Each structure stands twice: as C-alpha cells, then as structure tokens.
C-alpha cells in the first residue's frame, strides 16, 4: 500500500496543475498493482497515458532542472539546487535573515536569505530544494541569494555532502597579514606516529604528555579588505619569507632561552605586510604551498585605477 | 564542525571617510560588535591602514597611553595605544616619527560633547615600506570607488541609511580618491623621469610618457578653472 501511495504522490506532483484527482490515481494504481499485479513501470506508464488522454496533459512534463553546486561558476544565474544545510552563521545585517553554508554531493556554497523574502527559517542538517535562487559574487565568493520569488521546500531525503576534507580549491590570495596567532613560531608537535597534533601547555590534546618534536609554522590571518583567510604557512614557507628555518629558529630559542623569541621575530618581519599566497583553500584554512612578499607593480595598478576613475567621471 | 570562524574583515578606508563617521549601529545578534557606518555606507569595526606616523604623545596618568596620529593622502587617523594592547604598545615604542606604518585596528567611537569621534585602537603596528604604502592607497581607492558606486545605486540598506544620515556629497569623495591616487602617480612619474635620464637609448618610451604626463596636466587645469 505504501508503494501505491508513493507512486501516486509522484504522479500527482507531476500532473497536479492539470486538475487530476489524487484519489482517482490512487485507486487506479491499486487496481493495477495489487489486483492485477502488473509491474510498477507498466502501472505508471498506463496512468500517465490515461492522464495525458483524459486531462490533456502534455506528453512530456517539465522536469525540474536541478543544478549541481560544482556547476555554479558565475554570478547572475538563476538556479534550483537540492542541498543539505551544513552550517548556519550569524547574520551580519538585519536585512539578511539567514546566512550559512549548503552543500550537495559535488560541493559547498554559501547562501543567504534576505529578510524581505519572508521565508521559514531552514535548519542545520536538514535537506531542501532551493528553487529560483540567484547567484551573486561577494568579493570573489559566489553565494546563493534566496529572494521573494525563491522557494524553499524541505525534502525527506538525506543528501550526502562532500566531507570538508575533500573540498579543496587551489587559490591565489593577495592580502595583508593582519594578525599572527599565538600558536605560531617554534611550536611542538606530538611525536606519536600519525598524530602530529600541536602540543599546548606541554600536552597533546589526544595523548597527554608525549615526547615533543619541534616545528616551525605561522598561523595567521590574511585579509584583502573584503574577506579574511586563516592561513597556515609551513616551515618552507616561513623560510622563504624570512630566511628563518627550523634550525635557525631553534638557535634563536637557545640563545635567548626563550622559545617565544622566534614568534616575536617573525611578527616583526611579517605583521602588516602584503603577502601573496598560493595554496589550498579548505572551508576553514588556507594552506600555503607558496608564500612570498607581494611586490606590486604600482604602475600597472595605477593604470587600472586611472581607467576606473575615468570611467565613472 | 567549525567552518570559517567569523572574524571581522579589516576594511580599507581613507581617513577622510572614516573620521567623518558619526553614526554607529549593531546587528540584531547578541554578539554583534559595534560598527561605524561611514558616509559611503561601509559598516566597519576593524580597519587596516598604512600611513605616516606624524605625531605621538604620551597620555594617561603615568603616561601609559600613546595617542598617535597617522596621516594618509586624505587626512589623518587618531589612535590610542595602551598597555592592554601589549603587542602594539611594545612595537610603537621602537618606531620613530615620520615613518610609514601599517596598522590593524579596532574602530572605536568616542562620544564628545557635541558629536561623536572615531578613534582607532591598534591591535598591531609595524613599519611599512613605501611600496606597500602606495599599494594601500590604490587598494583603498578601488574599494572606496566601489562604495561610491553602491551609494549611487542606492540598492543596499546600508547605502540608503548612509545617504539618509550624512546626505553624502559623492562627488567630494570621488575627488578625494582622485587626489590621493594622483599623489601616488606624481611620485612614480618623478621616479620614471629620473630613470629616463639614465636610460637615454629607450627613446620611444620617453615620448610616450611625456605625452601621458601632459594629458594629466591638462585635466588638472580644467579642474582648477571650474572651481
């Protein structure tokens, strides 16, 4: 019986705009499937033909075109997506009622619901079809905008989303290093094989007191005025930028009897500087493969701004 | 899962725009920081600036607060660095006056008797190289022009609110941006001319550039005449 209802619902959904009677579909389906024992395909086919004949429905019904998130590549397109709400963030504006991250099996994208759209709030972990949402470009990041004419429908389906570890994107970012976090510089990692976690207050968060091994890295914030990137620069990157490698860092620590002296030195050299970082962006971190001081071609930049100034005059 | 912890972006704003701000607002959320709304509709609580340190004086009972002035091509920022920002405090003690500096700062609003004043509370201050300083001007010019365009369109809520509160003269800001960019241009043309004397064989390029600078002078003259 469940099977009958389910198929009937699908058919009804497809043809409800043509005035079909749901009860009629259920009865006909039951007859075909239960009484006559025909196959599901045959039963559906029979009913479709019946509806086309009796209600004048078109032979091919318009199926919804669901766009996969990985296909969304440019702004100003209207799309319909089937997604899971991964995470909701705090809205930074009263005109935006909800903001967060949604995903399907191909990727993630940010979304926002405008307050004026007056939509029922979505919930984390639930799946929805977002119909007629428009893509915009917010400082280089694509977002889906839910507006008044969009539709959000909750669906009873669990969409498998790509795990965050699989979402990696090669990016190049130029920005100012506006902060360097405390757990940077000459740090210690857990030496237990496969762990490698950073040791805090002498303890590995997983294994407690273990034999530490030294490492050199920077965890900081790269900021281009539109968005921030939590950037991680490894020993090689640090050396490329500052000339300080692990060996030198250890030497500084020994000479000053202060491991923190390395961080102080790195901060002096790097804070407030424009960096060009090429690396892998995960939803949380930008892991630098290559980091260097950004050397702008001021002339070229001047040409660009001059063109903008002339255009808006 | 922690995805993209929210950190306030350090905005690029010229002194003229930021220091003219008098209006503050918060989001609906409880944890919202206090934002300053600038005359060009930018909501900001943190900035990144590069300018010249023009003044520094000790304030407070034990002289444990530095009041600093940092000038850009449009005006000057005022900042206060106390011991409770140890990093910036230690750094400023080693920086001389009339040095280009890069600063990341929280934006604070001080309620004066007649109006509100914007001040900066630097989180970090370091010596900047001249090239970065020029780049900052261009970067800030681009971002400011974008805001001017947004104001013209008047589509966003913050743009409309800013226009309502400040009745902003957009042309005035466009001119300020232009002047700031021209100051950078001047220094590069100077540099280029110097180099030209050394590399006389590149005749073709010389001609091209003379023409360029001539055109700019013409624009300047018409602007003067209009005023």
Coordinates of C-alpha atoms in Angstrom, one line a residue:
Chain A
X1 CA 0.0 0.0 0.0
X2 CA 2.9 2.3 0.8
X3 CA 4.2 1.7 -2.6
X4 CA 0.9 2.8 -4.1
X5 CA 0.8 6.0 -2.2
X6 CA 4.3 6.9 -3.0
X7 CA 3.9 6.4 -6.7
X8 CA 0.5 8.1 -6.7
X9 CA 2.2 11.1 -4.9
X10 CA 4.8 11.3 -7.6
X11 CA 2.3 11.2 -10.4
X12 CA 0.1 13.7 -8.6
X13 CA 3.0 16.1 -8.1
X14 CA 3.8 15.9 -11.8
X15 CA 0.3 16.5 -13.0
X16 CA -1.5 18.4 -10.3
X17 CA -1.6 21.5 -12.4
X18 CA -3.8 19.7 -14.9
X19 CA -6.7 19.1 -12.5
X20 CA -6.2 15.4 -11.9
X21 CA -7.9 13.8 -8.9
X22 CA -5.4 12.3 -6.5
X23 CA -8.0 9.8 -5.2
X24 CA -8.6 8.6 -8.8
X25 CA -4.9 8.0 -9.3
X26 CA -4.6 6.0 -6.1
X27 CA -7.5 3.8 -7.0
X28 CA -6.3 3.1 -10.5
X29 CA -2.8 2.4 -9.3
X30 CA -4.0 0.0 -6.6
X31 CA -6.1 -1.9 -9.1
X32 CA -3.1 -2.2 -11.5
X33 CA -0.5 -3.1 -8.8
X34 CA -2.5 -5.0 -6.2
X35 CA -5.3 -6.6 -8.1
X36 CA -3.7 -7.2 -11.5
X37 CA -0.1 -7.5 -10.3
X38 CA 1.4 -5.5 -13.1
X39 CA 4.9 -4.1 -12.7
X40 CA 5.4 -0.6 -11.3
X41 CA 6.8 0.7 -14.6
X42 CA 3.8 -0.6 -16.5
X43 CA 1.3 0.8 -14.0
X44 CA 2.9 4.2 -14.1
X45 CA 3.0 4.2 -17.8
X46 CA -0.6 3.3 -18.0
X47 CA -1.7 6.0 -15.7
X48 CA 0.5 8.6 -17.4
X49 CA -1.2 7.8 -20.7
X50 CA -4.6 7.9 -19.1
X51 CA -3.9 11.4 -17.7
X52 CA -2.5 12.6 -21.0
X53 CA -5.6 11.4 -22.8
X54 CA -8.2 12.5 -20.3
X55 CA -6.8 15.7 -19.0
X56 CA -4.9 16.9 -22.0
X57 CA -1.6 17.0 -20.2
X58 CA 1.5 17.3 -22.3
X59 CA 3.2 14.0 -23.2
X60 CA 6.5 15.2 -21.7
X61 CA 6.2 17.0 -18.4
X62 CA 8.6 19.7 -17.4
X63 CA 11.1 18.1 -15.0
X64 CA 12.8 20.3 -12.6
X65 CA 16.4 21.1 -13.7
X66 CA 18.5 20.7 -10.5
X67 CA 21.9 22.3 -10.8
X68 CA 24.8 20.7 -9.0
X69 CA 26.8 23.0 -6.9
X70 CA 30.0 22.3 -8.7
X71 CA 28.3 23.6 -11.9
X72 CA 27.7 27.0 -10.3
X73 CA 30.6 29.1 -11.6
X74 CA 29.4 32.6 -12.3
X75 CA 27.1 35.2 -10.8
X76 CA 23.7 36.5 -12.0
X77 CA 22.4 33.0 -12.9
X78 CA 19.1 31.7 -11.6
X79 CA 19.3 28.1 -10.3
X80 CA 17.5 25.4 -8.4
X81 CA 19.6 23.3 -6.1
X82 CA 18.9 20.3 -3.9
X83 CA 21.1 20.6 -0.8
X84 CA 21.7 19.9 2.8
X85 CA 22.2 22.9 5.2
X86 CA 25.7 22.3 6.6
X87 CA 26.0 25.2 8.9
X88 CA 24.3 28.4 9.8
X89 CA 26.2 31.6 10.7
X90 CA 25.2 34.7 12.4
X91 CA 23.8 37.2 10.0
X92 CA 25.8 40.4 9.9
X93 CA 22.9 42.5 8.7
X94 CA 19.3 43.0 9.7
X95 CA 18.3 42.7 6.1
X96 CA 19.6 39.2 5.9
X97 CA 17.6 36.7 8.0
X98 CA 19.8 33.7 7.5
X99 CA 23.3 33.0 6.2
X100 CA 25.3 29.9 6.1
X101 CA 26.8 27.0 4.1
X102 CA 24.8 24.5 2.0
X103 CA 26.2 21.6 0.0
X104 CA 25.4 18.6 -2.2
X105 CA 27.5 15.6 -3.2
X106 CA 29.6 17.9 -5.5
X107 CA 30.5 20.8 -3.3
X108 CA 29.6 23.6 -1.0
X109 CA 28.3 27.1 -1.5
X110 CA 27.4 30.0 0.8
X111 CA 23.8 31.1 0.8
X112 CA 21.8 33.9 2.3
X113 CA 18.1 34.5 2.8
X114 CA 17.0 38.1 2.6
X115 CA 14.7 39.2 5.4
X116 CA 12.4 40.6 2.8
X117 CA 12.0 37.2 1.2
X118 CA 10.0 36.2 4.3
X119 CA 10.9 32.6 4.3
X120 CA 10.5 30.0 7.0
X121 CA 14.0 29.5 8.5
X122 CA 16.0 26.5 7.4
X123 CA 17.7 24.2 9.9
X124 CA 21.1 22.8 10.1
X125 CA 21.4 19.2 8.9
X126 CA 18.1 19.2 7.0
X127 CA 17.7 18.9 3.3
X128 CA 15.9 21.3 1.0
X129 CA 15.2 22.2 -2.6
X130 CA 16.1 25.9 -3.1
X131 CA 14.1 27.0 -6.2
X132 CA 14.9 30.1 -8.2
X133 CA 17.8 31.3 -6.2
X134 CA 20.2 33.8 -7.8
X135 CA 24.0 33.6 -7.7
X136 CA 25.9 36.7 -6.8
X137 CA 29.6 37.4 -6.3
X138 CA 30.6 38.8 -3.0
X139 CA 34.2 39.8 -3.0
X140 CA 35.2 36.8 -5.1
X141 CA 32.9 34.3 -3.3
X142 CA 29.8 33.0 -5.0
X143 CA 26.7 33.0 -2.9
X144 CA 23.1 31.8 -3.5
X145 CA 20.5 34.5 -2.7
X146 CA 17.1 33.5 -1.5
X147 CA 14.7 36.3 -2.5
X148 CA 11.0 36.9 -2.5
X149 CA 10.4 34.8 -5.6
X150 CA 12.5 31.9 -4.5
X151 CA 11.0 28.8 -2.9
X152 CA 12.4 26.6 -0.2
X153 CA 10.9 23.2 0.2
X154 CA 12.1 20.7 2.8
X155 CA 12.6 17.3 1.4
X156 CA 12.6 13.9 3.1
X157 CA 15.8 12.8 1.6
X158 CA 19.3 12.7 3.1
X159 CA 21.8 14.3 0.7
X160 CA 25.3 13.1 1.1
X161 CA 27.6 16.1 1.2
X162 CA 31.2 16.0 0.4
X163 CA 33.3 15.9 3.5
X164 CA 35.2 19.1 4.2
X165 CA 38.5 17.4 3.7
X166 CA 37.5 16.7 0.1
X167 CA 36.7 20.3 -0.6
X168 CA 39.9 21.8 -1.7
X169 CA 40.4 24.5 -4.1
X170 CA 43.6 26.0 -5.4
X171 CA 43.7 29.7 -4.8
X172 CA 46.0 32.7 -5.0
X173 CA 45.4 35.4 -2.5
X174 CA 47.0 38.8 -2.1
X175 CA 46.3 40.3 1.3
X176 CA 47.7 42.0 4.3
X177 CA 48.8 39.7 7.1
X178 CA 46.8 41.5 9.8
X179 CA 47.3 39.0 12.7
X180 CA 49.6 36.1 13.7
X181 CA 48.2 33.8 16.2
X182 CA 49.9 32.7 19.4
X183 CA 50.4 29.1 18.4
X184 CA 52.8 30.1 15.7
X185 CA 56.6 30.2 15.5
X186 CA 58.6 27.5 17.1
X187 CA 55.9 25.0 18.1
X188 CA 56.0 21.4 19.4
X189 CA 54.0 18.6 17.9
X190 CA 53.1 15.2 19.3
X191 CA 55.7 12.6 18.0
X192 CA 53.3 9.6 18.2
X193 CA 53.0 8.3 14.7
X194 CA 50.1 9.7 12.8
X195 CA 49.2 12.2 15.4
X196 CA 51.3 15.3 14.7
X197 CA 48.9 17.5 16.8
X198 CA 50.2 20.7 18.3
X199 CA 51.2 20.4 21.9
X200 CA 49.7 23.0 24.2
X201 CA 50.8 23.6 27.7
X202 CA 53.1 20.5 27.4
X203 CA 50.3 18.2 26.4
X204 CA 49.0 16.6 23.3
X205 CA 45.2 17.0 23.3
X206 CA 44.9 13.4 22.3
X207 CA 47.8 11.6 24.0
X208 CA 48.6 13.8 27.0
X209 CA 52.3 14.1 27.9
X210 CA 54.4 12.8 25.0
X211 CA 57.8 13.3 23.5
X212 CA 57.5 16.5 21.5
X213 CA 59.1 17.3 18.2
X214 CA 59.9 20.8 17.1
X215 CA 58.2 22.5 14.1
X216 CA 58.1 26.0 12.6
X217 CA 54.9 27.5 11.2
X218 CA 52.7 30.5 11.1
X219 CA 49.0 30.5 11.7
X220 CA 47.7 33.9 10.8
X221 CA 45.0 36.0 9.2
X222 CA 45.4 37.2 5.6
X223 CA 42.9 40.0 4.8
X224 CA 42.2 41.6 1.5
X225 CA 39.6 44.1 2.7
X226 CA 36.7 42.0 1.6
X227 CA 37.3 38.8 3.5
X228 CA 39.7 37.0 5.7
X229 CA 41.6 33.8 5.3
X230 CA 43.0 31.8 8.1
X231 CA 46.4 31.0 6.6
X232 CA 48.8 28.3 7.6
X233 CA 52.4 28.7 6.4
X234 CA 54.7 25.7 7.0
X235 CA 58.5 25.7 7.7
X236 CA 59.4 26.0 4.0
X237 CA 57.1 29.0 3.5
X238 CA 58.4 30.7 6.7
X239 CA 61.9 30.2 5.5
X240 CA 61.1 31.6 2.0
X241 CA 59.7 34.7 3.6
X242 CA 62.0 35.3 6.5
X243 CA 65.1 33.3 6.0
X244 CA 64.4 31.6 9.3
X245 CA 64.2 27.8 9.1
X246 CA 63.7 25.3 11.9
X247 CA 67.4 25.1 12.6
X248 CA 67.8 28.8 12.9
X249 CA 64.6 29.1 15.0
X250 CA 66.0 26.6 17.5
X251 CA 69.2 28.5 17.6
X252 CA 67.3 31.8 18.4
X253 CA 65.4 30.0 21.1
X254 CA 68.6 28.6 22.6
X255 CA 70.4 31.9 22.5
X256 CA 67.6 33.8 24.1
X257 CA 66.5 31.0 26.3
X258 CA 63.0 31.8 25.1
X259 CA 61.1 29.8 22.5
X260 CA 58.7 32.7 22.1
X261 CA 61.6 34.9 20.8
X262 CA 61.1 33.2 17.5
X263 CA 57.5 34.3 17.3
X264 CA 58.4 37.8 18.3
X265 CA 61.0 37.9 15.5
X266 CA 58.6 36.5 12.9
X267 CA 55.9 39.0 13.9
X268 CA 58.4 41.9 13.5
X269 CA 59.2 40.7 10.0
X270 CA 55.7 39.8 8.8
X271 CA 52.9 41.7 10.5
X272 CA 51.2 44.3 8.4
X273 CA 53.0 43.1 5.2
X274 CA 51.2 42.3 2.0
X275 CA 51.7 38.6 1.1
X276 CA 51.0 36.6 -2.0
X277 CA 50.0 33.1 -1.0
X278 CA 49.3 30.3 -3.4
X279 CA 47.7 27.3 -1.7
X280 CA 44.8 25.1 -1.0
X281 CA 41.6 26.5 0.4
X282 CA 39.6 24.3 2.6
X283 CA 36.4 25.6 4.2
X284 CA 38.4 26.7 7.2
X285 CA 42.0 27.1 6.3
X286 CA 44.2 28.4 3.5
X287 CA 47.1 26.0 3.5
X288 CA 50.0 27.8 1.8
X289 CA 52.1 25.9 -0.7
X290 CA 54.0 29.0 -1.6
X291 CA 54.2 32.3 0.3
X292 CA 56.1 35.4 -0.6
X293 CA 56.1 39.2 0.0
X294 CA 53.8 40.7 -2.5
X295 CA 55.7 43.0 -4.9
X296 CA 53.0 45.1 -6.5
X297 CA 53.6 46.6 -10.0
X298 CA 52.5 50.0 -8.9
X299 CA 52.5 51.3 -12.5
X300 CA 50.1 48.6 -13.6
X301 CA 47.9 49.2 -10.6
X302 CA 47.9 52.9 -11.3
X303 CA 46.8 52.3 -14.9
X304 CA 43.9 50.2 -13.7
X305 CA 42.7 52.7 -11.1
X306 CA 43.1 55.5 -13.7
X307 CA 40.8 53.6 -16.0
X308 CA 38.2 53.2 -13.3
X309 CA 38.4 56.9 -12.3
X310 CA 37.9 57.9 -15.9
X311 CA 35.0 55.6 -16.4
X312 CA 33.0 56.9 -13.5
X313 CA 33.7 60.5 -14.1
Chain B
X1 CA 32.3 21.2 12.6
X2 CA 33.9 24.6 12.7
X3 CA 33.8 26.1 9.2
X4 CA 35.0 29.6 8.7
X5 CA 35.1 31.2 12.1
X6 CA 33.8 34.7 11.7
X7 CA 36.4 37.4 12.1
X8 CA 35.6 40.9 11.2
X9 CA 37.3 42.0 8.0
X10 CA 39.9 44.8 8.2
X11 CA 38.4 47.3 5.9
X12 CA 40.3 49.7 3.7
X13 CA 39.1 53.2 4.3
X14 CA 40.7 56.6 3.8
X15 CA 41.0 58.9 6.8
X16 CA 38.5 61.3 5.3
X17 CA 35.7 58.7 5.1
X18 CA 36.3 57.0 8.4
X19 CA 36.9 60.2 10.5
X20 CA 33.8 61.8 9.1
X21 CA 31.7 59.0 10.5
X22 CA 29.4 59.7 13.4
X23 CA 26.8 57.0 13.3
X24 CA 27.1 53.6 15.0
X25 CA 25.0 50.5 14.7
X26 CA 24.8 46.9 15.8
X27 CA 23.4 43.8 14.2
X28 CA 20.4 42.1 15.7
X29 CA 22.6 39.3 17.0
X30 CA 23.7 39.5 20.6
X31 CA 27.4 39.1 19.9
X32 CA 27.5 41.8 17.3
X33 CA 30.4 44.2 17.6
X34 CA 29.7 47.9 17.4
X35 CA 30.0 49.1 13.8
X36 CA 30.7 52.5 12.5
X37 CA 28.6 53.5 9.4
X38 CA 30.7 55.6 7.1
X39 CA 29.3 58.3 4.8
X40 CA 29.8 55.9 2.0
X41 CA 27.7 53.1 3.6
X42 CA 30.5 50.9 4.9
X43 CA 29.8 49.1 8.1
X44 CA 33.1 48.6 9.8
X45 CA 34.6 47.6 13.1
X46 CA 38.1 46.9 12.1
X47 CA 40.5 48.6 9.6
X48 CA 43.9 48.0 8.0
X49 CA 45.7 51.3 7.2
X50 CA 49.1 52.4 6.0
X51 CA 50.1 56.0 6.6
X52 CA 52.7 58.2 8.1
X53 CA 53.1 58.4 11.8
X54 CA 53.0 62.2 12.3
X55 CA 52.5 62.5 16.0
X56 CA 52.9 60.5 19.1
X57 CA 52.4 61.7 22.6
X58 CA 52.1 60.1 26.0
X59 CA 48.8 60.4 27.7
X60 CA 47.2 59.0 30.8
X61 CA 48.2 59.4 34.4
X62 CA 51.5 57.5 34.2
X63 CA 52.0 58.2 30.5
X64 CA 51.0 54.7 29.8
X65 CA 48.8 55.5 26.8
X66 CA 50.2 56.7 23.5
X67 CA 48.0 59.0 21.4
X68 CA 49.1 58.7 17.7
X69 CA 48.2 60.5 14.5
X70 CA 48.6 58.6 11.2
X71 CA 48.2 60.6 8.0
X72 CA 47.2 59.3 4.6
X73 CA 46.6 61.3 1.4
X74 CA 43.1 62.5 2.6
X75 CA 43.5 63.3 6.3
X76 CA 44.6 61.7 9.5
X77 CA 43.6 58.9 11.8
X78 CA 43.8 59.3 15.6
X79 CA 44.6 56.2 17.6
X80 CA 45.2 55.3 21.2
X81 CA 47.6 52.5 22.3
X82 CA 47.6 51.4 25.9
X83 CA 49.4 48.7 27.8
X84 CA 46.5 46.4 27.4
X85 CA 47.4 46.1 23.8
X86 CA 50.9 44.8 24.7
X87 CA 51.9 43.9 21.1
X88 CA 51.2 47.3 19.6
X89 CA 52.5 49.0 22.7
X90 CA 55.9 47.4 22.6
X91 CA 56.1 47.9 18.8
X92 CA 55.2 51.7 18.9
X93 CA 58.0 52.4 21.4
X94 CA 60.5 51.4 18.7
X95 CA 59.0 53.4 15.8
X96 CA 60.2 56.9 15.0
X97 CA 58.0 59.7 14.0
X98 CA 57.6 60.4 10.3
X99 CA 57.8 56.7 9.4
X100 CA 55.3 54.9 7.2
X101 CA 53.4 52.5 9.4
X102 CA 50.9 49.6 8.8
X103 CA 48.2 49.3 11.4
X104 CA 45.4 46.8 12.1
X105 CA 43.0 48.4 14.5
X106 CA 39.6 48.1 16.0
X107 CA 37.4 51.1 15.4
X108 CA 36.2 52.9 18.5
X109 CA 33.7 55.7 18.9
X110 CA 34.3 58.4 21.4
X111 CA 31.3 60.5 22.5
X112 CA 32.4 64.1 22.6
X113 CA 30.2 66.9 24.0
X114 CA 28.8 67.9 20.6
X115 CA 29.4 64.9 18.4
X116 CA 31.0 61.5 18.1
X117 CA 34.6 60.9 17.2
X118 CA 36.1 57.9 15.6
X119 CA 39.4 56.7 17.1
X120 CA 41.4 53.6 16.4
X121 CA 42.6 51.1 18.9
X122 CA 45.5 49.4 17.1
X123 CA 46.0 45.7 17.6
X124 CA 49.2 45.7 15.6
X125 CA 51.5 48.3 14.3
X126 CA 54.7 47.8 12.1
X127 CA 56.9 49.8 9.9
X128 CA 55.7 49.8 6.3
X129 CA 57.8 50.0 3.1
X130 CA 56.9 52.8 0.6
X131 CA 55.8 50.3 -2.0
X132 CA 53.2 48.8 0.4
X133 CA 52.0 52.3 1.3
X134 CA 51.4 53.1 -2.4
X135 CA 49.7 49.8 -2.9
X136 CA 47.4 50.5 0.1
X137 CA 46.4 53.9 -1.4
X138 CA 45.4 52.2 -4.7
X139 CA 43.7 49.3 -3.0
X140 CA 41.8 51.7 -0.8
X141 CA 40.9 53.9 -3.8
X142 CA 39.4 50.9 -5.6
X143 CA 37.4 49.8 -2.6
X144 CA 36.2 53.4 -1.9
X145 CA 35.1 53.9 -5.6
X146 CA 33.1 50.6 -5.3
X147 CA 31.3 52.1 -2.3
X148 CA 30.7 55.3 -4.2
X149 CA 29.1 53.3 -7.0
X150 CA 27.0 51.4 -4.4
X151 CA 25.8 54.7 -3.0
X152 CA 24.9 55.9 -6.4
X153 CA 22.8 52.8 -7.0
X154 CA 21.3 53.1 -3.5
X155 CA 20.2 49.5 -3.6
X156 CA 21.6 48.2 -0.3
X157 CA 20.2 49.1 3.0
X158 CA 23.5 50.5 4.4
X159 CA 23.9 52.7 1.4
X160 CA 20.4 54.2 1.8
X161 CA 20.9 54.6 5.5
X162 CA 24.2 56.4 5.0
X163 CA 22.7 58.7 2.5
X164 CA 19.8 59.5 4.9
X165 CA 22.2 60.2 7.8
X166 CA 25.0 62.0 6.1
X167 CA 23.5 63.3 2.9
X168 CA 26.9 62.4 1.4
X169 CA 28.3 64.5 -1.4
X170 CA 29.6 61.6 -3.5
X171 CA 31.5 64.0 -5.9
X172 CA 33.5 65.3 -2.9
X173 CA 34.6 61.7 -2.1
X174 CA 35.4 60.9 -5.7
X175 CA 37.6 63.9 -5.9
X176 CA 39.4 62.9 -2.7
X177 CA 40.1 59.5 -4.1
X178 CA 41.3 61.0 -7.3
X179 CA 43.7 63.4 -5.4
X180 CA 45.0 60.5 -3.3
X181 CA 45.8 58.5 -6.4
X182 CA 47.3 61.5 -8.1
X183 CA 49.8 61.9 -5.2
X184 CA 51.0 58.3 -5.9
X185 CA 51.2 59.0 -9.6
X186 CA 53.3 62.0 -9.1
X187 CA 55.9 60.2 -7.1
X188 CA 56.1 57.5 -9.8
X189 CA 56.4 59.9 -12.7
X190 CA 59.2 61.6 -10.8
X191 CA 60.9 58.3 -10.4
X192 CA 60.4 57.5 -14.0
X193 CA 61.9 60.7 -15.3
X194 CA 64.9 60.2 -13.2
X195 CA 65.4 56.8 -14.7
X196 CA 64.8 58.1 -18.2
X197 CA 67.9 60.3 -17.9
X198 CA 70.0 57.2 -17.2
X199 CA 68.5 55.1 -20.0
X200 CA 68.5 57.5 -22.9
X201 CA 68.5 54.9 -25.5
X202 CA 64.9 54.0 -24.9
X203 CA 63.6 56.9 -26.9
X204 CA 60.3 55.5 -27.9
X205 CA 59.2 55.1 -24.3
X206 CA 60.2 58.6 -23.4
X207 CA 58.0 60.1 -26.0
X208 CA 55.1 58.0 -24.9
X209 CA 55.4 59.1 -21.3
X210 CA 55.8 62.7 -22.0
X211 CA 52.5 62.7 -23.7
X212 CA 50.9 60.9 -20.8
X213 CA 52.0 63.4 -18.2
X214 CA 51.0 66.3 -20.5
X215 CA 47.5 65.0 -20.7
X216 CA 47.2 64.8 -17.0
X217 CA 48.3 68.4 -16.6
X218 CA 45.5 69.4 -18.9
X219 CA 43.0 67.7 -16.8
X220 CA 44.3 69.4 -13.7
X221 CA 43.9 72.8 -15.3
X222 CA 40.3 72.4 -16.3
X223 CA 39.5 71.3 -12.7
X224 CA 41.1 74.4 -11.4
X225 CA 39.1 76.6 -13.8
X226 CA 35.9 75.1 -12.8
X227 CA 36.5 75.9 -9.1

